[in-house]
PDB file of C-alpha atoms in Angstrom:
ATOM      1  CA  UNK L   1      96.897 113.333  85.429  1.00 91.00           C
ATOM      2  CA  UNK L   2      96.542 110.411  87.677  1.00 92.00           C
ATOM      3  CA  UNK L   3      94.239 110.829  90.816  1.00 94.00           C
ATOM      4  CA  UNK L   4      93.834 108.740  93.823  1.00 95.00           C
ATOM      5  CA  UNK L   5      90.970 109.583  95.889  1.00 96.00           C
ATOM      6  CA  UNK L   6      89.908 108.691  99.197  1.00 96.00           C
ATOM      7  CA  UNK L   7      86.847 110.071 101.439  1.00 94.00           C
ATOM      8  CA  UNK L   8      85.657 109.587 105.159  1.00 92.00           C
ATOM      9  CA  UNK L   9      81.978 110.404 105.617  1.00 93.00           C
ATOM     10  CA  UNK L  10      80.613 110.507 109.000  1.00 92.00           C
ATOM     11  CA  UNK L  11      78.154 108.290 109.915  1.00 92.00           C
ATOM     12  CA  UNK L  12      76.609 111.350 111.744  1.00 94.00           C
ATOM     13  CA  UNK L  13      73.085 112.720 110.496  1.00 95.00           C
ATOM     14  CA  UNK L  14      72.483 111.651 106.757  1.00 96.00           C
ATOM     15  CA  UNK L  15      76.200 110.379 106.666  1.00 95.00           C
ATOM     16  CA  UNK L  16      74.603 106.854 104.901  1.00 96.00           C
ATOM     17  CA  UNK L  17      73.252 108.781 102.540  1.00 97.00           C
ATOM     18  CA  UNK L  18      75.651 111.351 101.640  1.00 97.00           C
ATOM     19  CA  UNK L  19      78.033 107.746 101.165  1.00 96.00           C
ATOM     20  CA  UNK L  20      75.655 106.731  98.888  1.00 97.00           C
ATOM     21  CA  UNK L  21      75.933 110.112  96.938  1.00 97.00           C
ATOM     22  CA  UNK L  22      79.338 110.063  96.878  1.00 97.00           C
ATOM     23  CA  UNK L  23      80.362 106.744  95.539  1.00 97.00           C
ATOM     24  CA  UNK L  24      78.266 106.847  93.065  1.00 97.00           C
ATOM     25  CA  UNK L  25      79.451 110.069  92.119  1.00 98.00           C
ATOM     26  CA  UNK L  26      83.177 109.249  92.429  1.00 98.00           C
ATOM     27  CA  UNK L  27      82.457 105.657  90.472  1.00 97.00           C
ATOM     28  CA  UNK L  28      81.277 107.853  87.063  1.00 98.00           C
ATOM     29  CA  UNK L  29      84.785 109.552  87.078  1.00 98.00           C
ATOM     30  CA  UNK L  30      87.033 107.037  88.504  1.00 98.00           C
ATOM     31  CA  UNK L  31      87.868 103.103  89.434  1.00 97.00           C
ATOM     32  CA  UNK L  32      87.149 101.982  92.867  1.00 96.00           C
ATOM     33  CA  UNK L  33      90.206 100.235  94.439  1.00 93.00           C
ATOM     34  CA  UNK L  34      89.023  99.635  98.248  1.00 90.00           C
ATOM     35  CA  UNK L  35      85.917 100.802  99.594  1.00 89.00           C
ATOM     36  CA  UNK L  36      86.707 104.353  99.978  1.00 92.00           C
ATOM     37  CA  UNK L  37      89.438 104.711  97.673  1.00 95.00           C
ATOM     38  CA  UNK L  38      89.299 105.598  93.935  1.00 97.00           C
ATOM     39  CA  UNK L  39      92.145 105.922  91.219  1.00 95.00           C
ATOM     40  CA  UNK L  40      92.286 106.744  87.731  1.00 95.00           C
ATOM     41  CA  UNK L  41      93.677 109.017  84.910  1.00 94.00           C
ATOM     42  CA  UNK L  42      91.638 111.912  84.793  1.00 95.00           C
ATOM     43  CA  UNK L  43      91.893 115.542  82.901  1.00 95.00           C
ATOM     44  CA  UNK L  44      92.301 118.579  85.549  1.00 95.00           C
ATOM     45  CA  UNK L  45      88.684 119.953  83.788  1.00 97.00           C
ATOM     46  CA  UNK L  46      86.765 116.849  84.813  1.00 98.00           C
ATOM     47  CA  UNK L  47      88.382 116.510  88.580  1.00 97.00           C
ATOM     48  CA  UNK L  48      87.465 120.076  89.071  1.00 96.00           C
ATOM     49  CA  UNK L  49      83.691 118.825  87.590  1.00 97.00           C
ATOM     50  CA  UNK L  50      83.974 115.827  90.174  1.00 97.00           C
ATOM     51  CA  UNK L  51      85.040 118.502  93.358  1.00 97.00           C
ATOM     52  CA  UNK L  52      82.065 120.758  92.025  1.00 96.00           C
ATOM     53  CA  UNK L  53      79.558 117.497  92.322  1.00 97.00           C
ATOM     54  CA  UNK L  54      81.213 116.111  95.784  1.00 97.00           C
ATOM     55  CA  UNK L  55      80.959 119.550  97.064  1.00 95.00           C
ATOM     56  CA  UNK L  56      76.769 118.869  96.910  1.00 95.00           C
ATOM     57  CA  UNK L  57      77.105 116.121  99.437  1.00 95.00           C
ATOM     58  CA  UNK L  58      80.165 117.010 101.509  1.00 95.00           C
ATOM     59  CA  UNK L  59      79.665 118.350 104.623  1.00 95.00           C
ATOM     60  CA  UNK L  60      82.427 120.564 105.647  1.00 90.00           C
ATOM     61  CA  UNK L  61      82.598 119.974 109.035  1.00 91.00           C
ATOM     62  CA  UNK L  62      82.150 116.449 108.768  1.00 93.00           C
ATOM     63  CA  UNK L  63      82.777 114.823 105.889  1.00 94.00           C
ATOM     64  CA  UNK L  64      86.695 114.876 104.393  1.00 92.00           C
ATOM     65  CA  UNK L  65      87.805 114.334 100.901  1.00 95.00           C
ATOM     66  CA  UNK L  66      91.950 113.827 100.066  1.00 94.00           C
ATOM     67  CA  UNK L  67      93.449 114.085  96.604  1.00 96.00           C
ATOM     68  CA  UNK L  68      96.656 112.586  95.693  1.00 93.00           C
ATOM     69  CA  UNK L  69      97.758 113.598  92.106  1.00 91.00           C
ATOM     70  CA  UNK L  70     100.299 112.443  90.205  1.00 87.00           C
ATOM     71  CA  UNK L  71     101.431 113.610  86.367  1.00 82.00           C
ATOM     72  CA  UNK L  72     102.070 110.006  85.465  1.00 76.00           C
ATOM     73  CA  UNK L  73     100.171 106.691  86.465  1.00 75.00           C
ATOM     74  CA  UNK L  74     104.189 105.195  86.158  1.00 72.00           C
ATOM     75  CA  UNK L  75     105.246 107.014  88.985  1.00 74.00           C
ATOM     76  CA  UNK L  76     102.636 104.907  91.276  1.00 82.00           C
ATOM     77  CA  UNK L  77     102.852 101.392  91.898  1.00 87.00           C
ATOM     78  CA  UNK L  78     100.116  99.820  93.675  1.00 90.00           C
ATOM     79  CA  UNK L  79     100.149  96.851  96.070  1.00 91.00           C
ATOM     80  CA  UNK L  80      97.250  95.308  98.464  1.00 91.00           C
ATOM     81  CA  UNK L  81      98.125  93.333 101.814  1.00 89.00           C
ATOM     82  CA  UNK L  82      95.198  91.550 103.151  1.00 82.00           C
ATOM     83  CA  UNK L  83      92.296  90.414 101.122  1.00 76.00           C
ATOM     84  CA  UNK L  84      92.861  92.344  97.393  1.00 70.00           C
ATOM     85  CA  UNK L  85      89.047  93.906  96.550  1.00 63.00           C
ATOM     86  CA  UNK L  86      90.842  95.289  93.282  1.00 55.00           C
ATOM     87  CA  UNK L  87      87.582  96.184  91.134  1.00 54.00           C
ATOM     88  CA  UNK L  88      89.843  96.824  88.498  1.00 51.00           C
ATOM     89  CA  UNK L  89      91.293  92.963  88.491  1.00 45.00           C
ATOM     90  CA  UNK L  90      89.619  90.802  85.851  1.00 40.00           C
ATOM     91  CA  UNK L  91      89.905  87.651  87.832  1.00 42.00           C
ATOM     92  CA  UNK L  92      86.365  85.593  87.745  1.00 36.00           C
TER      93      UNK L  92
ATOM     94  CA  UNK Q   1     110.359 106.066  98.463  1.00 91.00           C
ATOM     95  CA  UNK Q   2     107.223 107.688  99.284  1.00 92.00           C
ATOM     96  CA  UNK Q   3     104.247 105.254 100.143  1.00 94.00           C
ATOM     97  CA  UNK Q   4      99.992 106.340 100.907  1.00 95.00           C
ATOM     98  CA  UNK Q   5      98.668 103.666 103.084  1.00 96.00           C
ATOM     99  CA  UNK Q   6      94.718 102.818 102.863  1.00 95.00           C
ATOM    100  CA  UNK Q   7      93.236 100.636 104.975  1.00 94.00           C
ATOM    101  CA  UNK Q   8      89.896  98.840 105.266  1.00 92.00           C
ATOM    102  CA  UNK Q   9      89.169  96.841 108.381  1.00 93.00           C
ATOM    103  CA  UNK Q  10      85.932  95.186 108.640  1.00 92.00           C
ATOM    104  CA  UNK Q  11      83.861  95.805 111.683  1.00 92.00           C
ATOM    105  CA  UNK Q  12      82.890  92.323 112.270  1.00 94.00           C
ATOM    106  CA  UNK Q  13      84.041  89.841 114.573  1.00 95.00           C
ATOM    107  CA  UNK Q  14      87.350  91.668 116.719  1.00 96.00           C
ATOM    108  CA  UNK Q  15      87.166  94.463 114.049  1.00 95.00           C
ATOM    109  CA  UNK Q  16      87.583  97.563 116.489  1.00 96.00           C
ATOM    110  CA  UNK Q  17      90.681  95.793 118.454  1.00 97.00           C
ATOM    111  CA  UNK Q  18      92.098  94.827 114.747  1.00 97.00           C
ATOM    112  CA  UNK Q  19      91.559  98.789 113.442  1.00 96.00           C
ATOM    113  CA  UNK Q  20      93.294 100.097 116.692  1.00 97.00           C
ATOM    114  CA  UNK Q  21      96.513  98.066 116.188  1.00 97.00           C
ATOM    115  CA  UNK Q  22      96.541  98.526 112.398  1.00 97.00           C
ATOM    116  CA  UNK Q  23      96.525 102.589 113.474  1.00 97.00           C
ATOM    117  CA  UNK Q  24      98.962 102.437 115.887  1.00 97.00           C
ATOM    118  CA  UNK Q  25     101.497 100.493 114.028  1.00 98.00           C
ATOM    119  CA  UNK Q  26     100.770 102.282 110.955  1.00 98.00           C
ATOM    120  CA  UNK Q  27     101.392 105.478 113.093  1.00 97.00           C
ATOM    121  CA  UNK Q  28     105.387 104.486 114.233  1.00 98.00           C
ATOM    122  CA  UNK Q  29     105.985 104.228 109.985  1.00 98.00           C
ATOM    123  CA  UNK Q  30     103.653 106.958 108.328  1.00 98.00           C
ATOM    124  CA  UNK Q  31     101.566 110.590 109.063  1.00 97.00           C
ATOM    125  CA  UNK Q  32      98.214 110.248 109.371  1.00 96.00           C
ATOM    126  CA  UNK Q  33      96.181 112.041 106.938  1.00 93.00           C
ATOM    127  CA  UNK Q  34      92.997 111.078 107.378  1.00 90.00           C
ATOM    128  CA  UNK Q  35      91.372 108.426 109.518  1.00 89.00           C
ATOM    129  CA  UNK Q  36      92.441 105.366 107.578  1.00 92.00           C
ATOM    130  CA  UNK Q  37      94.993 107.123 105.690  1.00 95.00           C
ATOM    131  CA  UNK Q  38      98.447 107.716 106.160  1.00 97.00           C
ATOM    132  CA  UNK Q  39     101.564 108.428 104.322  1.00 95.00           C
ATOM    133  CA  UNK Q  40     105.070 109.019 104.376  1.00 95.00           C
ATOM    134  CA  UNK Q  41     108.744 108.734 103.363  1.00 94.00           C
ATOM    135  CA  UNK Q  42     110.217 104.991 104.168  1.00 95.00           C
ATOM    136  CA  UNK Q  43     112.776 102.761 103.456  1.00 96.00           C
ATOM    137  CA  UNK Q  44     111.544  99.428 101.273  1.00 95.00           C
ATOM    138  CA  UNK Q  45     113.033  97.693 104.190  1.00 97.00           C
ATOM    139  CA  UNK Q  46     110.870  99.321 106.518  1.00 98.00           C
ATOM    140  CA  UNK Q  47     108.259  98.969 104.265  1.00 97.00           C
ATOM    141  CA  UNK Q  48     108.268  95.337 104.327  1.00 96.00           C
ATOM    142  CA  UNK Q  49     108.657  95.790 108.437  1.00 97.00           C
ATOM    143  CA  UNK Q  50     105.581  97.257 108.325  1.00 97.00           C
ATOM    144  CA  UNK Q  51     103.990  94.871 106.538  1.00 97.00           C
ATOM    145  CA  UNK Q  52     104.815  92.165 108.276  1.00 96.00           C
ATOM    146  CA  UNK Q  53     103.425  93.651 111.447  1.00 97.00           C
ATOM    147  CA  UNK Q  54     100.226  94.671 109.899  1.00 97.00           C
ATOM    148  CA  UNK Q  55     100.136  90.892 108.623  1.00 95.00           C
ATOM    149  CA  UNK Q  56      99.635  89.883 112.441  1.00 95.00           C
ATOM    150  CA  UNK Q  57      96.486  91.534 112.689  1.00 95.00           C
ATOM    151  CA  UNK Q  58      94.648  91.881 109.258  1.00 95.00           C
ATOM    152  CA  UNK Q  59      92.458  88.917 108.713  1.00 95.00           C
ATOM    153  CA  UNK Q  60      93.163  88.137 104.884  1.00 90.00           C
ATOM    154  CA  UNK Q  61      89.625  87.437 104.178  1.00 92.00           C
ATOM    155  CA  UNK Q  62      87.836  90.743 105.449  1.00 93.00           C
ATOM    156  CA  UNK Q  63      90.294  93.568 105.794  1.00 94.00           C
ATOM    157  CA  UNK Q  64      92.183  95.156 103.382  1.00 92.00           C
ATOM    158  CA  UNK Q  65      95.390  97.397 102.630  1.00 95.00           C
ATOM    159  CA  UNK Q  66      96.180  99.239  99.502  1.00 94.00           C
ATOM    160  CA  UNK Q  67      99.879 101.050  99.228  1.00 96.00           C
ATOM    161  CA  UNK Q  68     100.265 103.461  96.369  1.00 93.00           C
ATOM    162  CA  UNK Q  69     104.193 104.009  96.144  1.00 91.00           C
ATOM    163  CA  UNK Q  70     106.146 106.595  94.286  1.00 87.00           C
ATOM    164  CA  UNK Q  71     109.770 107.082  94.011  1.00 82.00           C
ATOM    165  CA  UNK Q  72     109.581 110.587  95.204  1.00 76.00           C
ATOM    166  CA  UNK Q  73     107.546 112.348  97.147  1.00 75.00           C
ATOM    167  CA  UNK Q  74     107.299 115.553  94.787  1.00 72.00           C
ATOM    168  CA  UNK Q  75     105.637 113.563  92.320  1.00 74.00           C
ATOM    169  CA  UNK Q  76     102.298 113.073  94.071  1.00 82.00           C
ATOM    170  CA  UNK Q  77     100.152 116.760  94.842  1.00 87.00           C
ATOM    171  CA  UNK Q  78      97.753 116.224  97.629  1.00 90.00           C
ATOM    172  CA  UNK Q  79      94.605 118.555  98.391  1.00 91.00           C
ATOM    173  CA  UNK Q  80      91.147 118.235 100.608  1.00 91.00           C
ATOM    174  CA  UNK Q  81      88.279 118.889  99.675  1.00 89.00           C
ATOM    175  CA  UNK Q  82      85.519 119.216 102.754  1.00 81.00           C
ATOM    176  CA  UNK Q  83      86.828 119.033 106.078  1.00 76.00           C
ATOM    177  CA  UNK Q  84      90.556 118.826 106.029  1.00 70.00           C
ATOM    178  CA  UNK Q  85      91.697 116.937 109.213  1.00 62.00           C
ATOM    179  CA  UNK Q  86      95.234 116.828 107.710  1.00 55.00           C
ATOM    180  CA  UNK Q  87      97.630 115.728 110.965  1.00 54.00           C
ATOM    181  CA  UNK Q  88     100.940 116.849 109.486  1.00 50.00           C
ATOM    182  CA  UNK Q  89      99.492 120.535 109.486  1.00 44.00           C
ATOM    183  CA  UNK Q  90     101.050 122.966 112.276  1.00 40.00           C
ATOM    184  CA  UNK Q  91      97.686 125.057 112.975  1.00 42.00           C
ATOM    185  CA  UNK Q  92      96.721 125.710 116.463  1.00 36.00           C
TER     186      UNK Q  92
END
């Protein structure tokens, strides 16, 4: 399946850190396409893995996660307005 | 066609006046899902509308935009994970 993934951490409290924690986590499963947003083809097994290992660092009553899954990368076309901070463009 | 909007405006320089008119025009196209996500059902016409006025305001060399686009809507799944601060939902 193809996931795009996008988090809001609160500043609030350890909010830097949990960022931190979170990125980093979401960057060993998926591509980052914007600063909080993350794509990729992923199996249901391993985004279930990456919920269980956000759900360390998310704080439920500040911190939100959203999902959007799709059964095929096709069905998603992708544009950027503004500056483009694709990490997954191979321009030098 | 069924668009999720992303944005990421940089707090420097006029960056808080430049994030509150990038939500409020995103807000007369798309739901807000999260704080600087939205999404919805739109014409490519109004699409492009919307792009234009977000073009105003975004400053090409620090903010960003990323639209994901699908044909349908019932091809993307969406779920939260943490908080879910989902707008379109009808709890009280």
């Amino acid at each position: 399946m193809y996931v795009i993934l996008v988090y809001d951490i609160s500043t609030e409290g350890n909010g830097a850190k949990v960022l931190r924690h979170v990125f980093k986590t979401s960057k060993k499963y998926l591509t980052n396409v914007q600063k909080s947003v993350f794509e990729g083809e992923i199996t249901p097994a391993l985004l279930e893995q990456l919920r269980l290992e956000l759900n360390q660092f998310i704080r439920s009553d500040l911190d939100s996660v959203v999902v959007f899954s799709s059964r095929q990368e096709k069905w998603l076309e992708k544009s950027f307005w503004g500056m483009e901070d694709d990490k997954t463009s191979n321009f030098f």
